[in-house]
CSV table of C-alpha atoms and ligand atoms in Angstrom, one decimal:
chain,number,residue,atom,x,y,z
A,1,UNK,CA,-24.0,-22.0,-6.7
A,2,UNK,CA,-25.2,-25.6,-5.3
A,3,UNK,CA,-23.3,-27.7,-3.5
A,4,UNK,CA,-23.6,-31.2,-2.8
A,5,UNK,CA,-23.3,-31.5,1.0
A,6,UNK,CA,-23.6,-29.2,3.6
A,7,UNK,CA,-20.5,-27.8,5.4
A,8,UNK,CA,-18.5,-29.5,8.7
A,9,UNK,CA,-19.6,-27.6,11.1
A,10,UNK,CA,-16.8,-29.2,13.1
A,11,UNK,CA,-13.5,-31.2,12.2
A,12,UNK,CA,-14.0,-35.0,11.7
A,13,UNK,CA,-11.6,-37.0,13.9
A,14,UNK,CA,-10.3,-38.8,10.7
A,15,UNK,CA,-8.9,-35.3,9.9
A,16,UNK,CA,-5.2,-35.2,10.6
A,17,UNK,CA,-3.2,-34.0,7.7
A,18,UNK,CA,-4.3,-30.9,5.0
A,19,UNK,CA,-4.8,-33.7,2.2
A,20,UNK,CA,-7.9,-35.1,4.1
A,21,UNK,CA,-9.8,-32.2,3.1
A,22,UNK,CA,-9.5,-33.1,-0.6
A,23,UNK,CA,-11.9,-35.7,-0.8
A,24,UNK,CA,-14.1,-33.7,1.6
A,25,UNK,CA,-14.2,-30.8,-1.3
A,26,UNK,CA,-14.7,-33.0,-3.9
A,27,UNK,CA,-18.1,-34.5,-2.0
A,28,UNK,CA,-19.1,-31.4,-1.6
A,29,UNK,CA,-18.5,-29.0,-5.0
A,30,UNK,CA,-19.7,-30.0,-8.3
A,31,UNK,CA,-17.4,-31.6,-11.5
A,32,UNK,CA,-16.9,-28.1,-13.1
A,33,UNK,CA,-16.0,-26.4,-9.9
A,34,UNK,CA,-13.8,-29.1,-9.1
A,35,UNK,CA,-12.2,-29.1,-12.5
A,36,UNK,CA,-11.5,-25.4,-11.8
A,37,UNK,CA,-10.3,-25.8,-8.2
A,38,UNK,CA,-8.6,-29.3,-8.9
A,39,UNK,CA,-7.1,-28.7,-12.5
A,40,UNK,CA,-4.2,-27.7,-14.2
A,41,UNK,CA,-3.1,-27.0,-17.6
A,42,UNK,CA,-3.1,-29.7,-20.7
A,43,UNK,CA,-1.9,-33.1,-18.8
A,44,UNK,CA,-1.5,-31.8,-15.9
A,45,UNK,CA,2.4,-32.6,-15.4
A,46,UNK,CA,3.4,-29.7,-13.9
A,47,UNK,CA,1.1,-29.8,-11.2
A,48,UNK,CA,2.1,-33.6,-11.0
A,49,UNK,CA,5.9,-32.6,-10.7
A,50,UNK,CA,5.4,-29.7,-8.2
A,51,UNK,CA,4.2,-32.3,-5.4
A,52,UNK,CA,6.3,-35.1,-7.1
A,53,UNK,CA,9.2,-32.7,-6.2
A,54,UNK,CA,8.8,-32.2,-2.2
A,55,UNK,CA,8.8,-36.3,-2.0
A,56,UNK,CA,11.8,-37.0,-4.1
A,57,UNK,CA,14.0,-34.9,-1.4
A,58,UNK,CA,15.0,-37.0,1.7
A,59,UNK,CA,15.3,-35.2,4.6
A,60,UNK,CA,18.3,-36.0,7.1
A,61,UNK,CA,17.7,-35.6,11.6
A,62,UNK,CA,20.6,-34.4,13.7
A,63,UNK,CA,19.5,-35.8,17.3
A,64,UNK,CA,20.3,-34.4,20.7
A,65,UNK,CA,20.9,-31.0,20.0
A,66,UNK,CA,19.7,-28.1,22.4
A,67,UNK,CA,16.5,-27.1,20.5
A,68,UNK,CA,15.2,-25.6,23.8
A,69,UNK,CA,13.5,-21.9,23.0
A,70,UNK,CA,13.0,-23.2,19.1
A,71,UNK,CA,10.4,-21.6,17.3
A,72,UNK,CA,8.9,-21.2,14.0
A,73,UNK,CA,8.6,-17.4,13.9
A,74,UNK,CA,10.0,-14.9,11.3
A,75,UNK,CA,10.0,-11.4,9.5
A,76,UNK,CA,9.4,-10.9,6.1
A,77,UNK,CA,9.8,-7.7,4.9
A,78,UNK,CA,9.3,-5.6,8.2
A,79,UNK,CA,6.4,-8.1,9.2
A,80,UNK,CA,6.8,-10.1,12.3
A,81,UNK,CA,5.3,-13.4,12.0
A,82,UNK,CA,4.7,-16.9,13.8
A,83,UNK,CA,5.5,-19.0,10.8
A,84,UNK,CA,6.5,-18.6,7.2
A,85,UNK,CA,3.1,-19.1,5.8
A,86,UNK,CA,1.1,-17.2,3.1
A,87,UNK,CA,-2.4,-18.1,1.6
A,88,UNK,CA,-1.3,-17.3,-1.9
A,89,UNK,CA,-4.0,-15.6,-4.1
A,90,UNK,CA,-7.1,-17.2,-5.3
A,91,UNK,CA,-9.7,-16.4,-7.8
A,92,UNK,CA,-13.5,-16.9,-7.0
A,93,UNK,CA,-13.8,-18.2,-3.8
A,94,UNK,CA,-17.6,-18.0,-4.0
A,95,UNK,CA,-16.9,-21.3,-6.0
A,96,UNK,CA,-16.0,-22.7,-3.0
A,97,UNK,CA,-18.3,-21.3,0.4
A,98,UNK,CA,-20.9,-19.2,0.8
A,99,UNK,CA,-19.2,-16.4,2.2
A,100,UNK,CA,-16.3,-16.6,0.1
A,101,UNK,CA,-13.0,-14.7,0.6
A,102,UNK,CA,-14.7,-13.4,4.1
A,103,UNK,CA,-14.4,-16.8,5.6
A,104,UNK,CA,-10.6,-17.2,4.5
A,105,UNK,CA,-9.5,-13.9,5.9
A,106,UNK,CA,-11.5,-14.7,9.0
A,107,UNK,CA,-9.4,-18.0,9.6
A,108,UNK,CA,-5.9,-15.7,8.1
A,109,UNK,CA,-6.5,-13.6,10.7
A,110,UNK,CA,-7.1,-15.7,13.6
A,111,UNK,CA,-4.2,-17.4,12.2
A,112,UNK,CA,-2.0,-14.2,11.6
A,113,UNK,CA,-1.2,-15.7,8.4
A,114,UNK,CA,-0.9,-12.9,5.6
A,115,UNK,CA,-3.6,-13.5,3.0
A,116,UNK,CA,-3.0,-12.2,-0.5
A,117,UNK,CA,-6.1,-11.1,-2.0
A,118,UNK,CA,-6.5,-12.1,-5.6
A,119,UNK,CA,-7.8,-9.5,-8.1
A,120,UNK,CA,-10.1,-11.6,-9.4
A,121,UNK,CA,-11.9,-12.3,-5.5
A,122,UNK,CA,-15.9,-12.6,-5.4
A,123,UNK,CA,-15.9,-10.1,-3.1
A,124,UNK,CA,-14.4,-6.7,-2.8
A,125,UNK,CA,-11.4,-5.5,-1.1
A,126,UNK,CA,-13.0,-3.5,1.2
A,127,UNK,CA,-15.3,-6.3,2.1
A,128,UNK,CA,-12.4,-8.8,2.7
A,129,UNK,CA,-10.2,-6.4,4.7
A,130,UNK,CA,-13.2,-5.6,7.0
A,131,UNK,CA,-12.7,-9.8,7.9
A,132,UNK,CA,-9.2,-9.6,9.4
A,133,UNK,CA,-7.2,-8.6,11.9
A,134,UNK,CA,-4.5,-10.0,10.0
A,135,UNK,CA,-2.0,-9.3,7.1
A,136,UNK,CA,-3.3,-8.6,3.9
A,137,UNK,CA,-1.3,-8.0,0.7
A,138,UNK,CA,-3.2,-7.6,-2.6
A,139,UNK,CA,-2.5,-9.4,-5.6
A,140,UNK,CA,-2.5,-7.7,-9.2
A,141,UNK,CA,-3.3,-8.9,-12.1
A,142,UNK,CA,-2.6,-5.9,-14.5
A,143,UNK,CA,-5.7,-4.1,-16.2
A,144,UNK,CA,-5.9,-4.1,-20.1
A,145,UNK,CA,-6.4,0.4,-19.2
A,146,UNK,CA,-3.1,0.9,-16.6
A,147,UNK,CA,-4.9,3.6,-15.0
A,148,UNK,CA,-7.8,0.9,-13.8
A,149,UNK,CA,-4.7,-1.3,-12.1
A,150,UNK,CA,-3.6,1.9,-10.1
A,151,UNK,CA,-7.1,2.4,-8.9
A,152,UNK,CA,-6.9,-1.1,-7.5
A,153,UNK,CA,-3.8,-0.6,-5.7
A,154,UNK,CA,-5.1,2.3,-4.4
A,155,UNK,CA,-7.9,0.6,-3.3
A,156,UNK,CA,-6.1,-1.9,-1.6
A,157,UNK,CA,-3.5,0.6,-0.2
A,158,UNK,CA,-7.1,2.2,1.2
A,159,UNK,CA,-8.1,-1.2,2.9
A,160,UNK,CA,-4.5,-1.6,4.7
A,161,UNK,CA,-3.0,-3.4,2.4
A,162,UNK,CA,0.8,-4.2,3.1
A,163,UNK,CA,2.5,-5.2,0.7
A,164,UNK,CA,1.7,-5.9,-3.5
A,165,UNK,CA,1.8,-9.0,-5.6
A,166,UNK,CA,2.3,-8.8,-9.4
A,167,UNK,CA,1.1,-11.6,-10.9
A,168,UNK,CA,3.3,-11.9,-14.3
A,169,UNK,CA,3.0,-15.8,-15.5
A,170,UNK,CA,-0.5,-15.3,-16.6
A,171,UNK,CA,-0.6,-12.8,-19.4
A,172,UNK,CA,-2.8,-15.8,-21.4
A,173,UNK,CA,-5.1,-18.5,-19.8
A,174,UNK,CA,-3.1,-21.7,-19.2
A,175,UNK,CA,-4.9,-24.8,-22.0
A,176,UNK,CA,-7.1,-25.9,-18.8
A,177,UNK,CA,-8.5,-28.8,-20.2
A,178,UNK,CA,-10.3,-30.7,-17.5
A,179,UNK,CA,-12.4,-27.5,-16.8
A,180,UNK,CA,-13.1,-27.3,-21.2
A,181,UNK,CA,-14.4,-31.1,-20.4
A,182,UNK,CA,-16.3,-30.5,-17.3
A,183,UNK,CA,-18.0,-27.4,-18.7
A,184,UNK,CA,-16.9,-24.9,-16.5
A,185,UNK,CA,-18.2,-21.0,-16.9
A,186,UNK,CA,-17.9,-18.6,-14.1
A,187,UNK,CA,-21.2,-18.2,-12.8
A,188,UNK,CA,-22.3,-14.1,-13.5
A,189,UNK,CA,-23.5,-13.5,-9.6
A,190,UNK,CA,-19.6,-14.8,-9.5
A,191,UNK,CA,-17.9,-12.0,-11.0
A,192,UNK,CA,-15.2,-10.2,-9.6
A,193,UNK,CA,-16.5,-7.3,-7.6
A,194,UNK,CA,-13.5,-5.3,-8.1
A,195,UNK,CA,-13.2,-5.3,-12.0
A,196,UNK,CA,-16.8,-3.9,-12.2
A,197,UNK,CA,-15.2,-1.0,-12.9
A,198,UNK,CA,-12.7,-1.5,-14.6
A,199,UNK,CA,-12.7,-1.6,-18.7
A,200,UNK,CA,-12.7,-5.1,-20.6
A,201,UNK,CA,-10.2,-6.4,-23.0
A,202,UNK,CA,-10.9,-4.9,-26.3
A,203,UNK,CA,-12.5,-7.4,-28.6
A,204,UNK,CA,-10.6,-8.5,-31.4
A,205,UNK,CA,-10.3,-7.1,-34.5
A,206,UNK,CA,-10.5,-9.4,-37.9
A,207,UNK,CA,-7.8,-10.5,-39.3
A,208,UNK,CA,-5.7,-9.7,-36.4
A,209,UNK,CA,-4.2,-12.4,-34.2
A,210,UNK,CA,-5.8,-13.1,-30.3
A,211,UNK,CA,-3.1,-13.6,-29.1
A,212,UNK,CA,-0.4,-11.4,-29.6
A,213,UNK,CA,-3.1,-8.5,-31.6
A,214,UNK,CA,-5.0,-9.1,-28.5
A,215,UNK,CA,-4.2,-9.9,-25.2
A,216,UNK,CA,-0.4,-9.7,-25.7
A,217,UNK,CA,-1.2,-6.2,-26.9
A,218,UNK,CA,-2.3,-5.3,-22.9
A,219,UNK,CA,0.3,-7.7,-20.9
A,220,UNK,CA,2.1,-5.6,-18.7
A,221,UNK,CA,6.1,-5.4,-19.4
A,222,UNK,CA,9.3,-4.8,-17.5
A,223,UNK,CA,8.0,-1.1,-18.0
A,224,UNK,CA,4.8,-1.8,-16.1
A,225,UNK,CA,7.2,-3.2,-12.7
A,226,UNK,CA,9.0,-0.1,-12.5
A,227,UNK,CA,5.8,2.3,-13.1
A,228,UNK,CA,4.4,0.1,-10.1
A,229,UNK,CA,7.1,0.7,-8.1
A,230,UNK,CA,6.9,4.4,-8.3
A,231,UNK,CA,3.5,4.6,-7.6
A,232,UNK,CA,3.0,3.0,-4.4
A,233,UNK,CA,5.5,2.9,-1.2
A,234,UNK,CA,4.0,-0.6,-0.3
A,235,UNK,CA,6.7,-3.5,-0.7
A,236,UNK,CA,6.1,-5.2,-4.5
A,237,UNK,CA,6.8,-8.6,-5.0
A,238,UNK,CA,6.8,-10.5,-8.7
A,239,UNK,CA,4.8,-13.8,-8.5
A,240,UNK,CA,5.4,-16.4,-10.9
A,241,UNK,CA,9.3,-16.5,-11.6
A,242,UNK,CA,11.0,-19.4,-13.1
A,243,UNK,CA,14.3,-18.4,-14.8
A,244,UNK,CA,17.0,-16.8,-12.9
A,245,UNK,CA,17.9,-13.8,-15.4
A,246,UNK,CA,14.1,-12.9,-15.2
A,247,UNK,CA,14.8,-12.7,-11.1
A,248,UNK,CA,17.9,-10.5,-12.1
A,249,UNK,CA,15.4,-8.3,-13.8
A,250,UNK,CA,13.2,-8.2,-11.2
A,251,UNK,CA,16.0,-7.0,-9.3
A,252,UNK,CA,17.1,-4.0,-11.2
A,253,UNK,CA,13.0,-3.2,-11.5
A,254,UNK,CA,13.4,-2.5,-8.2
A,255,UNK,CA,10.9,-5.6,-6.6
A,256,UNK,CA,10.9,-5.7,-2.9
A,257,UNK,CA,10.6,-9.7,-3.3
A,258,UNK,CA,10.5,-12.6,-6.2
A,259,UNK,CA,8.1,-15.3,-5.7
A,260,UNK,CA,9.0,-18.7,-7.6
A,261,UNK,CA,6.4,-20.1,-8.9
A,262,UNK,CA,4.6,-22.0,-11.9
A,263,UNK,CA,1.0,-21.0,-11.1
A,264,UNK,CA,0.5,-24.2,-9.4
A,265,UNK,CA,0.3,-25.8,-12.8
A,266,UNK,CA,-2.3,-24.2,-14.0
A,267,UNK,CA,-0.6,-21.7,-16.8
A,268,UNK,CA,2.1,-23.5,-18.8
A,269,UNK,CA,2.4,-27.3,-18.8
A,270,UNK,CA,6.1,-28.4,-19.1
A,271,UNK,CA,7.8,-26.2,-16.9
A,272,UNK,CA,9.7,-27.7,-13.9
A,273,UNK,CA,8.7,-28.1,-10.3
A,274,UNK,CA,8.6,-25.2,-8.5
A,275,UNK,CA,11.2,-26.9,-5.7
A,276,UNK,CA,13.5,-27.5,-8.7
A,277,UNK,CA,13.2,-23.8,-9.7
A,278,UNK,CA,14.2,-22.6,-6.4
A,279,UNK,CA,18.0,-23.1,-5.7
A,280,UNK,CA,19.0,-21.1,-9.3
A,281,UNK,CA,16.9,-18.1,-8.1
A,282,UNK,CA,18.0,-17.7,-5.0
A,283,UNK,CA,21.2,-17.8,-6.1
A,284,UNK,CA,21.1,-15.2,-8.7
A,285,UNK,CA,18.8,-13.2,-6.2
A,286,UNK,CA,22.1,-13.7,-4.0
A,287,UNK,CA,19.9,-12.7,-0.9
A,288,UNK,CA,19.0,-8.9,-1.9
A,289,UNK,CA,15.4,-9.8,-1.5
A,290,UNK,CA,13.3,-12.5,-0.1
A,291,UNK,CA,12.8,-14.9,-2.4
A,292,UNK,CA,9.3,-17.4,-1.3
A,293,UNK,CA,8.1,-19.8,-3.6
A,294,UNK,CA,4.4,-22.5,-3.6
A,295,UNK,CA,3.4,-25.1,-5.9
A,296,UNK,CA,2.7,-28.4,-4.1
A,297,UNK,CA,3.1,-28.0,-0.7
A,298,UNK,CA,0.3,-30.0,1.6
A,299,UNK,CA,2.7,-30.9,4.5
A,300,UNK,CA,4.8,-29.1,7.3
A,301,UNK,CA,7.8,-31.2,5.8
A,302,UNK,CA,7.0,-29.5,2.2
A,303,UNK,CA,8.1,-26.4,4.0
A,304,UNK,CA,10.9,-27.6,5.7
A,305,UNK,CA,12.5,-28.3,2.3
A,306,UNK,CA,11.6,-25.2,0.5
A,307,UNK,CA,13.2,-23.2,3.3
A,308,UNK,CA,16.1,-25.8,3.5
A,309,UNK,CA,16.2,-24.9,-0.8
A,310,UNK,CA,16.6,-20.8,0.3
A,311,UNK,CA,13.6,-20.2,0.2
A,312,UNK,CA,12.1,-17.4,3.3
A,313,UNK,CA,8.5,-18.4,3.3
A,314,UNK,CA,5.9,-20.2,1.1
A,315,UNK,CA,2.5,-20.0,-0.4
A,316,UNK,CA,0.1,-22.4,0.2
A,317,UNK,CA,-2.8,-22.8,-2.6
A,318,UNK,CA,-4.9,-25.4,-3.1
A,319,UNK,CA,-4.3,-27.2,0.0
A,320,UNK,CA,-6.6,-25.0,2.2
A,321,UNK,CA,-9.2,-24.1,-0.7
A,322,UNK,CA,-9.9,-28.1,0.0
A,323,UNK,CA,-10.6,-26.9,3.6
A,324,UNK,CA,-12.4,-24.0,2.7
A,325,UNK,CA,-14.8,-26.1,0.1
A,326,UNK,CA,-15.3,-28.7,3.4
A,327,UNK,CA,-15.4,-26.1,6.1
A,328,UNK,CA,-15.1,-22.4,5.7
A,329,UNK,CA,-13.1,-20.7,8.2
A,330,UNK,CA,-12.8,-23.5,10.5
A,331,UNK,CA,-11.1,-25.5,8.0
A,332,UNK,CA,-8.8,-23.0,6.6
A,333,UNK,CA,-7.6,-22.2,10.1
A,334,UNK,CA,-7.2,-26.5,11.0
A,335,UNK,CA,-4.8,-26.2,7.8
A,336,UNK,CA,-2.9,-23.6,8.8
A,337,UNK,CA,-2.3,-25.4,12.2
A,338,UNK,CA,-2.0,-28.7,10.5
A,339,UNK,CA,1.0,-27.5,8.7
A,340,UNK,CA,2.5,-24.9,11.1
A,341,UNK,CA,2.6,-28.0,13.8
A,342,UNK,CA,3.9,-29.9,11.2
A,343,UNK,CA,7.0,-27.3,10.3
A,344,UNK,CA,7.5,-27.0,14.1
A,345,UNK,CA,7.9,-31.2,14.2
A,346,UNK,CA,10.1,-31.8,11.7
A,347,UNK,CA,12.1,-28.9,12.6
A,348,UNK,CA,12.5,-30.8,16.0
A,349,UNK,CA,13.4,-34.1,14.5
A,350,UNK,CA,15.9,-32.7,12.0
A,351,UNK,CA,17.7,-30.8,15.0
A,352,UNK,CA,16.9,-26.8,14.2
A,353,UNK,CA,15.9,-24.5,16.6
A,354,UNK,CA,14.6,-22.1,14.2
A,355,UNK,CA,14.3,-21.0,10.2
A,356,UNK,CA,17.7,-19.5,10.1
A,357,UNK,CA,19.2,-23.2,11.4
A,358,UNK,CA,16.4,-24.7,8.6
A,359,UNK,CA,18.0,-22.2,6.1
A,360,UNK,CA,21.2,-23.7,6.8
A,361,UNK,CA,20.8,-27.0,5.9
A,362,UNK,CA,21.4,-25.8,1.9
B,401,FMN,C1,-8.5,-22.2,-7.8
B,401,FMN,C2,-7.2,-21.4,-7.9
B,401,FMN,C3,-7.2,-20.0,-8.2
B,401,FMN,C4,-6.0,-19.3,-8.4
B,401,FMN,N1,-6.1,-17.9,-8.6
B,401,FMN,C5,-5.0,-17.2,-8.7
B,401,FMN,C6,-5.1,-15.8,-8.8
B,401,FMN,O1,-6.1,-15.2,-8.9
B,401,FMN,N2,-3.9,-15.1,-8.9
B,401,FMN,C7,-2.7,-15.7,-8.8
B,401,FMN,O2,-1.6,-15.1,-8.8
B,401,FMN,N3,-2.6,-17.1,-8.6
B,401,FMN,C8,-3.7,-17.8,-8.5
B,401,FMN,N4,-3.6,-19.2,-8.3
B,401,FMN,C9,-2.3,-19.8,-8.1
B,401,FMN,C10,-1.9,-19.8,-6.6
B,401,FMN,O3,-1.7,-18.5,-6.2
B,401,FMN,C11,-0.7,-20.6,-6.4
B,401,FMN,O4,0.4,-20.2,-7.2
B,401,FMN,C12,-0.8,-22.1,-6.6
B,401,FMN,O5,-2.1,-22.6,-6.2
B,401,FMN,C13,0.2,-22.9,-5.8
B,401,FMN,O6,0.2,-24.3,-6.1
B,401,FMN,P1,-0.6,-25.3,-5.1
B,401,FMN,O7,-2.1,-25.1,-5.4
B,401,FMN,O8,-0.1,-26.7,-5.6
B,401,FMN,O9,-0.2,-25.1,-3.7
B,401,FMN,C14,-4.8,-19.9,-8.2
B,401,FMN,C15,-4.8,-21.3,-7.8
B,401,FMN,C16,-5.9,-22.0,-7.7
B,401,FMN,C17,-5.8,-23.5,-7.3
């Protein structure tokens, strides 16, 4: 990889909120990694409606209350922590810094933010866990052989792993146009260190159809869940929800958690904003499991309202890859901070003394 600039070393003063870092990523990558980092699918209006989403929805202060004590602290499935922020997976973060996935799960653990480790990470499991002090839950994109996916949640069960992401909305790559104009191909010292051994898709066959001959032919199904489920103890989550009756299935599959979410844009363009997505899912999840959702979120307030929308914690994506593109661990860490300090302000001004009063506000 080359990049542009050379990394902060420390944060500028004119960096105050998590958006700053975006024009400080896109100084410092080139067009086709920014198309990857920065893009979406087809026009893009997804990802355009996920942020549009959070500023549509006002929120309203109660004043002199007795917020004395207040905190942002909470537990999510048997894990106590300070706020209810994830770094949600993401791919090839060698894209983006030198030391890749390291430096994140250097600043999530400083942070005591869980970081979900994507499948499709530069480095290795092993090699990210040995980073942290901090949560780590592995994300899995399902192997075209079944018995490759087990090894890798073995593999992350092995590292210390905590809990298990199933990535369902991305059976097919999303139309990602801006990367097709910028040219972007995964550099090869890029690839994935844990799918070196794990088999390739099939090629196709003539005459048969790629999609549904092809890569349809090795999507994991409702089967898959409850295989996964039975063969690990860890709690499983479903990332990449959208339609209530798919959360009732998720349900009776036995998930420990749903995660609402349109891939930040980036599979299907069309579908709603994830904040829109939210109320109908918790509501049919009908709190049997915590239900978190991301798409959009860049400010403390963001995460007021998906909490205030049932939500129990959120995923933050792109939002600190900009700081990790400007400043490695520094930067992901100033992001977390940025946003927890943000949560604990507008908690204050809106009158609740902690998540549950947040939750309330439904
Ligand atoms: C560069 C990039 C790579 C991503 N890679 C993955 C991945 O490997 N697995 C996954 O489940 N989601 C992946 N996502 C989606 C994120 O986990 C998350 O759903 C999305 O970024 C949230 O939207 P936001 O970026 O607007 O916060 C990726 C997102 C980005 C921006």
């Amino acid at each position: 990889m080359s990049w542009r600039s050379p990394l902060l070393t420390s944060i500028p003063p004119h960096v105050v909120a998590a958006a700053d870092y975006m024009a400080l990523a896109r100084e410092r990558l080139d067009d086709a990694a920014w198309a990857y980092l920065d893009g979406a699918a087809a026009d893009e209006r997804t990802d355009a409606a996920n942020r549009a989403a959070f500023a549509r929805l006002d929120l309203q202060t109660r004043v002199l209350r007795d917020l004395r004590g207040g905190h942002t602290r909470c537990q999510l499935l048997g894990m106590a922590l300070p706020h209810p922020l994830l770094l949600a997976p993401v791919a090839h973060q060698g894209l983006f810094h030198p030391d890749a996935e390291a430096a994140t799960a250097l600043a999530a653990g400083v942070m005591q933010t869980p970081l979900i480790v994507s499948t499709l990470s530069t480095l290795g499991i092993e090699a990210i866990a040995a980073q942290t002090s901090g949560p780590l839950w592995f994300q899995l994109y399902a192997q075209p052989r079944w018995e490759d996916s087990l090894r890798l949640v073995r593999r992350a069960e092995d590292a210390g792993c905590r809990a298990l992401v199933l990535t369902v909305d991305a059976p097919v790559a999303g139309v990602r146009n801006r990367e097709q104009r910028a040219g972007f191909a995964l550099p090869p010292a890029l690839a994935p260190r844990d799918l070196q051994d794990c088999a390739p898709l099939p090629p196709g066959q003539p005459g048969t159809d790629p999609v549904f001959d092809r890569l349809m032919a090795v999507a994991p199904r409702w089967e898959h869940v409850e295989a996964l489920r039975q063969a690990s103890a860890l709690p499983l989550l479903i990332k990449g929800l959208t339609h209530p009756d798919d959360a009732r299935l998720a349900l009776e599959a036995g998930v420990d958690g749903v995660i609402v979410s349109n891939h930040g844009g980036r599979t299907l363009d069309g579908l709603p904003a994830s904040l829109d997505l939210l109320p109908a899912i918790v509501q049919a999840v009908q709190g049997r499991v915590p239900v978190l959702m991301d798409g959009g979120i860049r400010r403390g307030s963001d995460v007021f309202k998906a909490l205030s929308l049932g939500a129990e914690a959120v995923l933050l994506g792109r939002c600190w890859v900009h700081a990790l593109a400007a400043a490695g661990a520094l930067g992901v860490a100033h992001v977390i901070r940025l946003l927890q300090e943000e949560l604990a302000l507008t908690m204050a001004l809106c009158g609740c003394r902690d998540l549950s009063e947040v939750r309330a506000r439904a």
